[in-house]
Short mmCIF file of C-alpha atoms in Angstrom, two decimals:
data_model
loop_
_atom_site.label_atom_id
_atom_site.label_comp_id
_atom_site.label_asym_id
_atom_site.label_seq_id
_atom_site.Cartn_x
_atom_site.Cartn_y
_atom_site.Cartn_z
CA MET A 1 0.03 -0.02 -0.05
CA THR A 2 1.03 3.53 -0.52
CA ALA A 3 -0.04 6.96 0.67
CA LYS A 4 -1.17 7.89 -2.83
CA GLY A 5 -3.50 6.60 -5.35
CA ALA A 6 -7.19 5.54 -5.27
CA LEU A 7 -8.58 3.95 -2.17
CA PRO A 8 -9.06 0.13 -2.21
CA SER A 9 -12.58 -1.08 -2.25
CA HIS A 10 -12.09 -2.94 1.09
CA VAL A 11 -9.58 -3.31 3.88
CA ARG A 12 -9.74 -5.37 7.04
CA VAL A 13 -9.09 -2.34 9.35
CA VAL A 14 -9.49 1.37 8.89
CA VAL A 15 -7.84 3.59 11.45
CA ILE A 16 -9.04 7.14 11.62
CA GLY A 17 -6.43 9.82 12.50
CA ALA A 18 -2.69 9.91 12.31
CA GLY A 19 -1.85 11.37 15.70
CA PHE A 20 -0.46 9.52 18.68
CA ALA A 21 -3.32 7.01 18.84
CA GLY A 22 -3.63 6.33 15.07
CA LEU A 23 0.07 5.91 14.56
CA GLY A 24 0.39 3.68 17.59
CA MET A 25 -2.41 1.50 16.40
CA ALA A 26 -0.84 1.22 13.00
CA VAL A 27 2.47 0.05 14.51
CA ASN A 28 0.70 -2.52 16.64
CA LEU A 29 -1.25 -3.88 13.72
CA ARG A 30 1.95 -4.40 11.81
CA LYS A 31 3.71 -5.88 14.79
CA HIS A 32 0.96 -8.58 14.98
CA GLY A 33 1.07 -9.39 11.28
CA ILE A 34 -1.93 -7.39 10.15
CA GLU A 35 -1.11 -5.40 7.09
CA ASP A 36 -4.50 -5.19 5.45
CA PHE A 37 -5.30 -1.75 6.91
CA LEU A 38 -5.36 1.93 6.09
CA VAL A 39 -4.88 5.06 8.25
CA LEU A 40 -7.12 7.84 6.95
CA GLU A 41 -5.94 11.34 7.89
CA LYS A 42 -7.88 14.49 7.04
CA SER A 43 -4.74 16.64 7.04
CA GLY A 44 -1.61 16.55 4.96
CA THR A 45 0.76 15.41 7.65
CA VAL A 46 0.79 13.21 10.77
CA GLY A 47 0.81 14.65 14.30
CA GLY A 48 -2.83 15.20 15.43
CA THR A 49 -3.05 17.69 18.17
CA TRP A 50 0.75 18.28 18.12
CA ARG A 51 0.37 19.34 14.47
CA ASP A 52 -2.71 21.54 15.02
CA ASN A 53 -1.64 23.39 18.20
CA THR A 54 1.16 25.77 17.21
CA TYR A 55 0.55 28.61 19.68
CA PRO A 56 3.67 30.23 21.19
CA GLY A 57 4.96 28.30 24.12
CA CYS A 58 3.04 25.10 23.30
CA ALA A 59 4.47 22.18 25.26
CA CYS A 60 3.52 19.04 27.11
CA ASP A 61 2.98 19.10 30.87
CA VAL A 62 3.85 15.43 31.21
CA PRO A 63 7.51 14.34 31.22
CA SER A 64 8.88 13.41 27.83
CA ARG A 65 10.13 10.00 29.06
CA VAL A 66 6.57 8.77 29.60
CA TYR A 67 4.83 10.97 27.01
CA SER A 68 6.19 8.71 24.25
CA PHE A 69 5.64 5.20 23.04
CA SER A 70 7.16 2.36 25.03
CA PHE A 71 8.13 0.78 21.66
CA ALA A 72 9.78 3.96 20.37
CA GLN A 73 11.61 5.64 23.21
CA ASN A 74 13.61 8.66 22.21
CA SER A 75 17.07 9.27 23.66
CA GLN A 76 17.36 12.79 22.28
CA TRP A 77 14.64 14.76 23.97
CA SER A 78 15.97 18.27 24.53
CA TYR A 79 14.01 19.04 27.69
CA SER A 80 12.46 17.06 30.48
CA TYR A 81 9.09 18.42 29.23
CA SER A 82 9.04 18.55 25.50
CA ARG A 83 7.81 21.44 23.33
CA GLN A 84 5.40 21.07 20.49
CA PRO A 85 7.87 21.12 17.56
CA GLU A 86 9.96 18.38 19.09
CA ILE A 87 6.92 16.18 19.82
CA LEU A 88 5.74 16.67 16.28
CA SER A 89 9.17 15.72 14.93
CA TYR A 90 9.14 12.67 17.15
CA LEU A 91 5.79 11.47 15.66
CA GLU A 92 6.94 12.14 12.14
CA ARG A 93 10.03 10.08 12.85
CA VAL A 94 8.13 7.22 14.40
CA ALA A 95 5.81 7.07 11.41
CA GLU A 96 8.71 6.91 8.98
CA GLU A 97 11.12 4.64 10.90
CA LEU A 98 8.45 2.09 11.91
CA GLY A 99 7.10 1.80 8.40
CA VAL A 100 3.67 3.33 8.92
CA LEU A 101 3.70 6.10 6.27
CA PRO A 102 2.88 3.77 3.32
CA PHE A 103 -0.40 2.88 5.06
CA VAL A 104 -1.50 6.51 5.61
CA ARG A 105 -3.80 8.22 3.08
CA PHE A 106 -3.40 11.99 3.76
CA SER A 107 -6.03 14.64 2.90
CA THR A 108 -8.67 11.94 3.23
CA GLU A 109 -11.35 12.88 5.73
CA VAL A 110 -14.01 10.41 6.77
CA THR A 111 -17.35 12.14 6.20
CA ALA A 112 -19.55 9.18 7.10
CA ALA A 113 -19.30 5.62 8.33
CA ALA A 114 -22.27 3.32 8.73
CA TRP A 115 -22.50 -0.23 9.97
CA ASP A 116 -24.07 -2.64 7.41
CA GLU A 117 -25.67 -5.36 9.55
CA GLY A 118 -26.39 -7.63 6.53
CA ALA A 119 -22.86 -7.52 5.17
CA GLN A 120 -21.27 -7.37 8.62
CA LEU A 121 -18.93 -4.50 7.71
CA TRP A 122 -18.57 -0.76 7.83
CA ARG A 123 -19.27 1.45 4.78
CA LEU A 124 -17.25 4.57 4.79
CA ALA A 125 -17.46 7.71 2.69
CA THR A 126 -14.38 9.91 2.53
CA THR A 127 -13.22 12.95 0.65
CA GLY A 128 -11.00 10.50 -1.38
CA GLY A 129 -13.80 8.03 -2.31
CA GLU A 130 -15.70 5.19 -0.68
CA LEU A 131 -14.56 1.93 0.82
CA THR A 132 -15.65 -0.80 3.21
CA ALA A 133 -13.84 -2.19 6.26
CA GLN A 134 -14.52 -5.05 8.65
CA PHE A 135 -13.21 -2.96 11.62
CA VAL A 136 -12.92 0.74 12.37
CA VAL A 137 -10.60 2.13 14.99
CA VAL A 138 -11.12 5.85 15.89
CA GLY A 139 -7.92 7.63 17.10
CA GLY A 140 -9.37 11.16 16.94
CA GLY A 141 -9.22 11.83 20.72
CA VAL A 142 -11.50 14.09 22.72
CA LEU A 143 -9.42 17.33 22.51
CA ALA A 144 -10.06 17.99 18.83
CA GLU A 145 -12.98 20.42 18.69
CA PRO A 146 -12.15 23.95 20.03
CA ALA A 147 -14.70 25.35 22.38
CA MET A 148 -15.84 28.70 20.96
CA PRO A 149 -17.56 30.75 23.68
CA ALA A 150 -21.05 31.88 23.08
CA VAL A 151 -20.34 35.52 23.72
CA PRO A 152 -22.63 38.10 22.24
CA GLY A 153 -20.85 40.25 19.65
CA LEU A 154 -17.86 38.04 19.00
CA ASP A 155 -18.59 38.08 15.20
CA SER A 156 -18.73 41.91 15.32
CA PHE A 157 -15.22 42.36 16.58
CA ALA A 158 -13.28 44.47 14.07
CA GLY A 159 -9.78 43.12 14.90
CA ALA A 160 -8.47 39.58 14.65
CA ALA A 161 -9.97 36.94 16.85
CA PHE A 162 -8.84 33.36 16.95
CA HIS A 163 -8.74 30.25 19.17
CA SER A 164 -5.42 29.15 20.55
CA ALA A 165 -5.83 25.75 18.81
CA ARG A 166 -6.11 27.63 15.52
CA TRP A 167 -3.42 30.20 16.09
CA ASP A 168 -3.18 32.79 13.34
CA HIS A 169 0.52 33.39 12.92
CA GLU A 170 -0.19 36.14 10.33
CA VAL A 171 -1.65 38.44 12.89
CA PRO A 172 0.94 41.03 14.16
CA LEU A 173 1.07 41.09 17.94
CA ALA A 174 3.92 43.49 18.74
CA GLY A 175 2.66 46.71 20.27
CA ARG A 176 -0.98 45.58 20.17
CA ARG A 177 -3.65 45.51 22.80
CA ILE A 178 -4.53 41.79 23.29
CA ALA A 179 -7.49 40.37 25.14
CA VAL A 180 -7.11 36.78 26.38
CA ILE A 181 -10.32 34.93 27.34
CA GLY A 182 -9.60 31.96 29.53
CA THR A 183 -6.90 30.85 32.01
CA GLY A 184 -6.52 27.18 31.25
CA ALA A 185 -3.61 24.96 30.17
CA SER A 186 -3.05 26.65 26.86
CA ALA A 187 -3.31 30.28 28.27
CA ILE A 188 -0.70 29.75 30.84
CA GLN A 189 1.74 28.74 28.11
CA PHE A 190 1.01 31.49 25.55
CA VAL A 191 0.23 34.55 27.83
CA PRO A 192 3.94 34.84 28.98
CA TYR A 193 4.88 35.07 25.29
CA LEU A 194 2.15 37.66 24.56
CA GLN A 195 3.29 39.71 27.55
CA ARG A 196 6.72 40.14 25.92
CA GLU A 197 5.30 41.27 22.56
CA ALA A 198 2.16 43.22 23.27
CA ALA A 199 1.63 46.75 24.46
CA GLN A 200 -1.16 45.53 26.76
CA VAL A 201 -2.54 42.14 27.74
CA THR A 202 -5.95 41.83 29.38
CA VAL A 203 -6.68 38.42 30.87
CA PHE A 204 -10.22 37.53 31.64
CA GLN A 205 -10.35 34.97 34.40
CA ARG A 206 -13.64 33.32 35.54
CA THR A 207 -11.95 30.83 37.92
CA ALA A 208 -8.39 31.02 39.23
CA PRO A 209 -6.57 27.76 38.51
CA TRP A 210 -4.14 25.87 40.72
CA VAL A 211 -0.70 26.48 39.34
CA LEU A 212 2.29 24.45 40.57
CA PRO A 213 5.96 25.05 39.71
CA ARG A 214 7.45 23.09 36.83
CA ARG A 215 11.15 22.05 36.70
CA ASN A 216 11.77 21.91 32.98
CA VAL A 217 15.55 21.42 32.51
CA PRO A 218 17.58 20.85 29.40
CA VAL A 219 18.85 17.33 28.88
CA SER A 220 22.62 17.39 28.71
CA GLU A 221 24.55 15.88 25.76
CA ARG A 222 26.21 13.48 28.19
CA THR A 223 22.84 12.20 29.33
CA LYS A 224 21.60 11.76 25.75
CA ALA A 225 24.73 9.81 25.02
CA VAL A 226 24.10 7.47 27.99
CA TYR A 227 20.48 6.92 26.87
CA ARG A 228 21.64 6.33 23.29
CA ARG A 229 24.36 3.86 24.20
CA ILE A 230 22.65 2.15 27.11
CA PRO A 231 18.96 1.58 26.31
CA GLY A 232 18.33 0.08 29.76
CA ALA A 233 19.29 3.42 31.39
CA GLN A 234 16.42 5.23 29.69
CA GLN A 235 13.96 2.40 30.52
CA ALA A 236 14.96 2.65 34.15
CA VAL A 237 14.44 6.40 34.27
CA ARG A 238 11.09 5.98 32.48
CA GLY A 239 10.08 3.40 35.13
CA MET A 240 11.02 5.76 37.91
CA ILE A 241 9.12 8.69 36.45
CA TYR A 242 6.13 6.41 35.90
CA THR A 243 6.07 5.21 39.49
CA GLN A 244 6.47 8.78 40.87
CA MET A 245 3.47 9.91 38.70
CA GLU A 246 1.45 6.90 39.80
CA LEU A 247 1.88 7.98 43.40
CA GLN A 248 0.32 11.37 42.55
CA LEU A 249 -3.08 9.62 42.20
CA ALA A 250 -3.36 9.95 46.02
CA ALA A 251 -4.05 13.61 45.52
CA PHE A 252 -7.24 12.88 43.59
CA VAL A 253 -8.75 10.00 45.56
CA GLY A 254 -9.10 8.89 49.17
CA LYS A 255 -8.96 11.15 52.14
CA GLY A 256 -6.84 13.78 50.37
CA TRP A 257 -3.71 13.91 52.55
CA ALA A 258 -1.59 14.18 49.44
CA ARG A 259 -3.94 16.81 48.05
CA SER A 260 -3.22 19.01 51.02
CA VAL A 261 0.54 18.70 50.37
CA GLY A 262 0.00 19.79 46.80
CA GLU A 263 -2.30 22.65 47.86
CA ARG A 264 0.42 23.90 50.20
CA ARG A 265 2.90 23.79 47.36
CA GLY A 266 0.59 25.70 45.18
CA ARG A 267 0.03 28.41 47.78
CA GLN A 268 3.73 28.74 48.38
CA HIS A 269 4.32 29.11 44.61
CA LEU A 270 1.64 31.81 44.46
CA GLU A 271 3.05 33.78 47.39
CA LYS A 272 6.60 33.49 46.20
CA GLN A 273 5.83 34.82 42.71
CA VAL A 274 3.09 37.37 43.40
CA ALA A 275 4.00 40.14 45.82
CA ASP A 276 0.87 42.30 45.39
CA PRO A 277 -1.62 41.05 47.99
CA ALA A 278 -4.62 42.23 45.94
CA LEU A 279 -3.49 40.41 42.78
CA ARG A 280 -2.57 37.36 44.91
CA GLU A 281 -6.09 37.23 46.20
CA VAL A 282 -7.52 37.46 42.71
CA LEU A 283 -5.32 34.52 41.71
CA ARG A 284 -6.08 32.32 44.78
CA PRO A 285 -7.97 29.18 43.77
CA ARG A 286 -11.22 28.57 45.53
CA PHE A 287 -11.67 24.84 45.00
CA ALA A 288 -9.73 21.70 45.82
CA LEU A 289 -6.58 20.90 44.02
CA GLY A 290 -7.29 18.53 41.13
CA CYS A 291 -10.98 19.31 40.73
CA LYS A 292 -10.00 21.15 37.63
CA ARG A 293 -6.87 20.37 35.59
CA ILE A 294 -3.73 21.20 37.53
CA LEU A 295 -1.48 23.63 35.64
CA PHE A 296 2.40 23.80 35.75
CA SER A 297 4.31 26.97 35.06
CA ASN A 298 7.16 29.11 36.35
CA GLN A 299 6.23 31.89 34.01
CA TRP A 300 2.50 32.39 34.44
CA TYR A 301 2.49 34.44 37.66
CA PRO A 302 5.47 36.64 36.75
CA ALA A 303 3.69 37.45 33.48
CA LEU A 304 0.51 38.46 35.29
CA CYS A 305 2.60 40.71 37.56
CA SER A 306 4.00 42.62 34.65
CA ASP A 307 3.10 46.32 34.13
CA ASN A 308 1.54 45.61 30.78
CA VAL A 309 -0.81 42.86 32.05
CA THR A 310 -4.17 43.28 33.69
CA VAL A 311 -6.15 40.40 35.22
CA VAL A 312 -9.90 40.91 35.09
CA PRO A 313 -11.45 38.45 37.67
CA HIS A 314 -14.67 38.12 35.67
CA GLY A 315 -16.11 36.42 32.70
CA VAL A 316 -17.09 38.19 29.43
CA ARG A 317 -20.54 39.67 29.06
CA GLU A 318 -20.23 40.87 25.42
CA ILE A 319 -17.80 41.96 22.67
CA THR A 320 -18.16 45.18 20.72
CA PRO A 321 -16.23 46.00 17.47
CA THR A 322 -13.41 47.50 19.54
CA SER A 323 -13.62 46.10 23.07
CA VAL A 324 -14.40 43.30 25.41
CA VAL A 325 -16.94 44.00 28.13
CA ALA A 326 -16.53 41.99 31.36
CA SER A 327 -19.45 40.65 33.34
CA ASP A 328 -19.00 43.51 35.89
CA GLY A 329 -19.58 45.94 33.12
CA THR A 330 -15.99 47.25 32.69
CA VAL A 331 -14.95 47.94 29.18
CA HIS A 332 -11.52 46.92 27.88
CA GLU A 333 -10.35 48.13 24.48
CA ALA A 334 -8.63 45.56 22.27
CA ASP A 335 -6.98 45.11 18.92
CA VAL A 336 -6.71 41.30 19.06
CA ILE A 337 -8.73 38.65 20.93
CA VAL A 338 -7.18 35.26 21.73
CA LEU A 339 -9.63 32.61 22.93
CA GLY A 340 -7.95 30.18 25.43
CA THR A 341 -11.32 28.49 26.08
CA GLY A 342 -10.30 24.88 25.65
CA PHE A 343 -12.18 22.13 23.87
CA ARG A 344 -15.54 20.45 23.64
CA PRO A 345 -14.82 16.87 24.69
CA MET A 346 -18.45 15.76 24.13
CA GLU A 347 -18.42 17.00 20.60
CA ILE A 348 -15.97 14.47 19.02
CA PRO A 349 -16.33 15.20 15.28
CA MET A 350 -16.30 11.44 14.34
CA ALA A 351 -19.10 10.75 16.70
CA ARG A 352 -21.44 12.70 14.39
CA CYS A 353 -20.31 10.64 11.46
CA LEU A 354 -20.49 7.06 12.90
CA THR A 355 -23.85 5.39 12.42
CA GLY A 356 -24.49 2.09 14.19
CA ARG A 357 -27.20 -0.46 14.18
CA GLY A 358 -30.62 1.08 14.10
CA GLY A 359 -29.55 4.13 12.09
CA ARG A 360 -28.45 6.26 15.08
CA THR A 361 -25.15 8.15 15.19
CA LEU A 362 -22.82 7.76 18.05
CA SER A 363 -23.61 11.41 18.98
CA GLU A 364 -27.26 10.64 19.17
CA VAL A 365 -26.71 7.54 21.26
CA TRP A 366 -24.41 9.42 23.70
CA GLY A 367 -26.26 12.73 23.98
CA ASP A 368 -24.43 14.48 26.89
CA ARG A 369 -23.38 11.21 28.55
CA PRO A 370 -20.66 9.50 26.51
CA THR A 371 -20.06 5.98 27.78
CA ALA A 372 -18.17 2.99 26.54
CA HIS A 373 -17.04 -0.42 27.76
CA ARG A 374 -13.44 -0.02 29.07
CA GLY A 375 -13.40 3.30 27.13
CA THR A 376 -13.13 1.33 23.95
CA THR A 377 -16.32 -0.23 22.63
CA VAL A 378 -19.91 0.87 22.52
CA HIS A 379 -23.06 -1.26 22.42
CA GLY A 380 -24.85 -0.84 19.07
CA PHE A 381 -21.65 -0.25 17.18
CA PRO A 382 -20.12 -3.61 16.26
CA ASN A 383 -16.50 -3.86 15.20
CA LEU A 384 -15.87 -0.19 16.27
CA PHE A 385 -13.02 0.61 18.66
CA LEU A 386 -12.27 3.98 20.27
CA LEU A 387 -8.84 4.98 21.46
CA LEU A 388 -8.91 7.47 24.34
CA GLY A 389 -12.72 7.04 24.46
CA PRO A 390 -14.91 8.01 27.54
CA ASN A 391 -13.26 7.85 30.89
CA THR A 392 -9.64 7.22 29.74
CA ALA A 393 -8.16 10.59 30.44
CA LEU A 394 -5.88 11.04 33.52
CA GLY A 395 -5.16 13.64 36.10
CA HIS A 396 -1.84 12.20 37.23
CA ASN A 397 0.05 10.38 34.43
CA SER A 398 0.52 9.94 30.68
CA VAL A 399 -2.41 9.11 28.41
CA VAL A 400 0.06 7.48 26.02
CA LEU A 401 0.20 4.56 28.47
CA MET A 402 -3.62 4.36 28.40
CA MET A 403 -3.57 4.37 24.60
CA GLU A 404 -1.11 1.52 24.49
CA ALA A 405 -3.26 -0.57 26.80
CA GLN A 406 -6.19 -0.02 24.55
CA MET A 407 -4.18 -0.95 21.45
CA ALA A 408 -3.29 -4.26 23.07
CA TYR A 409 -7.04 -4.78 23.88
CA VAL A 410 -8.04 -4.11 20.24
CA ILE A 411 -5.42 -6.61 19.04
CA GLY A 412 -6.91 -9.18 21.54
CA ALA A 413 -10.35 -8.59 20.05
CA LEU A 414 -9.13 -9.09 16.53
CA LYS A 415 -7.41 -12.34 17.54
CA ALA A 416 -10.57 -13.57 19.32
CA LEU A 417 -12.67 -13.04 16.19
CA ARG A 418 -10.03 -14.81 14.03
CA ASP A 419 -9.79 -17.74 16.41
CA GLN A 420 -13.53 -18.21 16.69
CA GLY A 421 -14.21 -17.56 12.99
CA ALA A 422 -16.50 -14.64 13.82
CA SER A 423 -17.28 -11.66 11.59
CA SER A 424 -18.28 -9.14 14.15
CA VAL A 425 -17.99 -8.33 17.87
CA GLU A 426 -20.25 -6.13 19.93
CA VAL A 427 -20.17 -5.37 23.65
CA ARG A 428 -23.31 -6.43 25.45
CA ALA A 429 -25.51 -3.61 26.87
CA ALA A 430 -25.54 -5.14 30.30
CA ALA A 431 -21.74 -5.42 30.40
CA GLN A 432 -21.31 -1.80 29.32
CA GLU A 433 -23.85 -0.56 31.81
CA ALA A 434 -22.31 -2.52 34.73
CA TYR A 435 -18.87 -1.34 33.88
CA ASN A 436 -19.95 2.35 33.78
CA ALA A 437 -22.02 2.10 36.98
CA GLY A 438 -18.87 0.88 38.72
CA LEU A 439 -16.86 3.78 37.24
CA GLN A 440 -19.33 6.33 38.47
CA ARG A 441 -19.35 4.86 41.94
CA GLU A 442 -15.59 5.21 42.12
CA LEU A 443 -15.63 8.71 40.64
CA ALA A 444 -18.20 9.82 43.22
CA THR A 445 -15.59 9.55 45.95
CA THR A 446 -12.86 11.52 44.21
CA VAL A 447 -11.87 15.20 44.07
CA TRP A 448 -13.51 15.48 40.63
CA ALA A 449 -16.90 15.00 42.25
CA ARG A 450 -16.26 16.65 45.68
CA GLY A 451 -13.74 19.39 44.90
CA GLY A 452 -16.15 22.29 44.72
CA CYS A 453 -15.72 23.29 41.10
CA THR A 454 -17.34 22.92 37.72
CA ALA A 455 -14.95 21.23 35.28
CA TRP A 456 -15.22 20.22 31.63
CA TYR A 457 -14.84 16.58 32.85
CA THR A 458 -18.52 16.49 33.74
CA ASN A 459 -21.91 17.21 32.16
CA ALA A 460 -24.62 19.43 33.77
CA GLU A 461 -25.76 16.53 35.92
CA GLY A 462 -22.34 15.82 37.24
CA HIS A 463 -21.70 12.70 35.17
CA ASN A 464 -17.94 12.45 34.62
CA PHE A 465 -17.38 10.98 31.16
CA VAL A 466 -13.67 11.96 30.86
CA ILE A 467 -11.53 10.77 33.77
CA TRP A 468 -10.34 7.29 34.64
CA PRO A 469 -10.48 7.19 38.53
CA GLY A 470 -7.77 4.69 39.14
CA SER A 471 -4.09 4.09 38.49
CA VAL A 472 -2.64 3.43 35.04
CA GLY A 473 -1.50 0.06 36.33
CA SER A 474 -5.06 -0.91 37.17
CA PHE A 475 -6.29 0.12 33.71
CA ARG A 476 -3.51 -1.75 32.05
CA ARG A 477 -4.33 -4.92 34.05
CA GLN A 478 -7.97 -4.83 33.08
CA MET A 479 -7.03 -4.29 29.41
CA ALA A 480 -4.41 -7.09 29.32
CA ARG A 481 -7.01 -9.64 28.34
CA PHE A 482 -9.88 -9.23 26.00
CA ASP A 483 -12.99 -10.09 28.10
CA ALA A 484 -14.86 -12.07 25.37
CA ASP A 485 -17.62 -12.93 27.88
CA ALA A 486 -18.73 -9.29 27.82
CA TYR A 487 -19.30 -9.44 24.02
CA GLU A 488 -21.55 -11.06 21.51
CA LEU A 489 -19.63 -12.54 18.58
CA VAL A 490 -21.47 -13.13 15.32
CA ALA A 491 -20.24 -15.72 12.79
#
């Protein structure tokens, strides 16, 4: 197969997306002798979120040693926490060196995929033509659809306005008045860069986040040489980092003794970096550590203390052609608006395109309560597998480890079908319901349910459809064996 030419009429497996999940799945398929597959990628290159997010300062807040594939460890990371260009280069190198690129069809967006019960296969429509597949693996992830705030007047703004995930590098920023809406994981990375360029930066903050210090140090050439020459050394360091991060789960579950330690560290970080007591009070979090995503930065607070930065501790009421009006009625003139308003995890683009048995799309089945069995399969959608599906995100460790566990589970399912001569596999409704009921019981005792905040992890009723409440190790153990008893196999 090549990345060019007409699509075949049929393949055994279609993988949607060529980011971390899609590339990892492709590598695993090849490793297990499955080469009758295609990776369909809507863009012209691999990389997923690390291709799309190019805002200044974009970096990972998980250590590089664990935010990478176990089967493609990189001895040449420049920093302990990698920046976007280096992560993208890593993914490009993995795709090339592990022989995945010939299986990728670029600029081929899946516009519809419907399960054909009679033929026991998926019928897919793409911008490059139509094809069928016995199995579909979705590697699109939940952080793909930018959340555009429903602020009156946004379309009337006369200057440039863009979301951080769709950064407009053509817009001049030097000497401009820039309004930033949002104080989440992206904003704490790009605001320090804007502060150095802009004449004035106005940051609109509805809720002050917990911000902890981050020790991001360069990796020395000597250390790189050791990793390159002694692979076991890098594996040992990866293991130590993994274990340290697993221990951090204690801050999110249980009685919260570890959470109090983290909160004390966060308060000390705030007090050390923000001398003005009035600003410090504005920036003080008012919910438990971990209820919302914990942020890591040594530059965020100093940037907010700068003379050319103003923090408005309110949401936005409306936008005029020349200004942003806060919910307290204050008017702030602006030349540029940058939206750091995150993503819509319930609005996975592919969920609108996937139609299962009965003619209902995955979006329609889910509504505002996305659920899946082990975050991977959904009743009513035979031969469909989700990577980083509902309740597979983490607050304490690397999601790459979760992806790899799911990839092994998918391979187990494919082998089970082959061994039993079956054509399709579908999780039983009772198994899916029981699994998710157990998940919600566990989540009800965690900081995500009791932390006193409203986070994007939950819907309006408090149903947490994003977070895995346990350790990575526990998830990997449950995914180590395909639980065929939870499924109905059709010959």
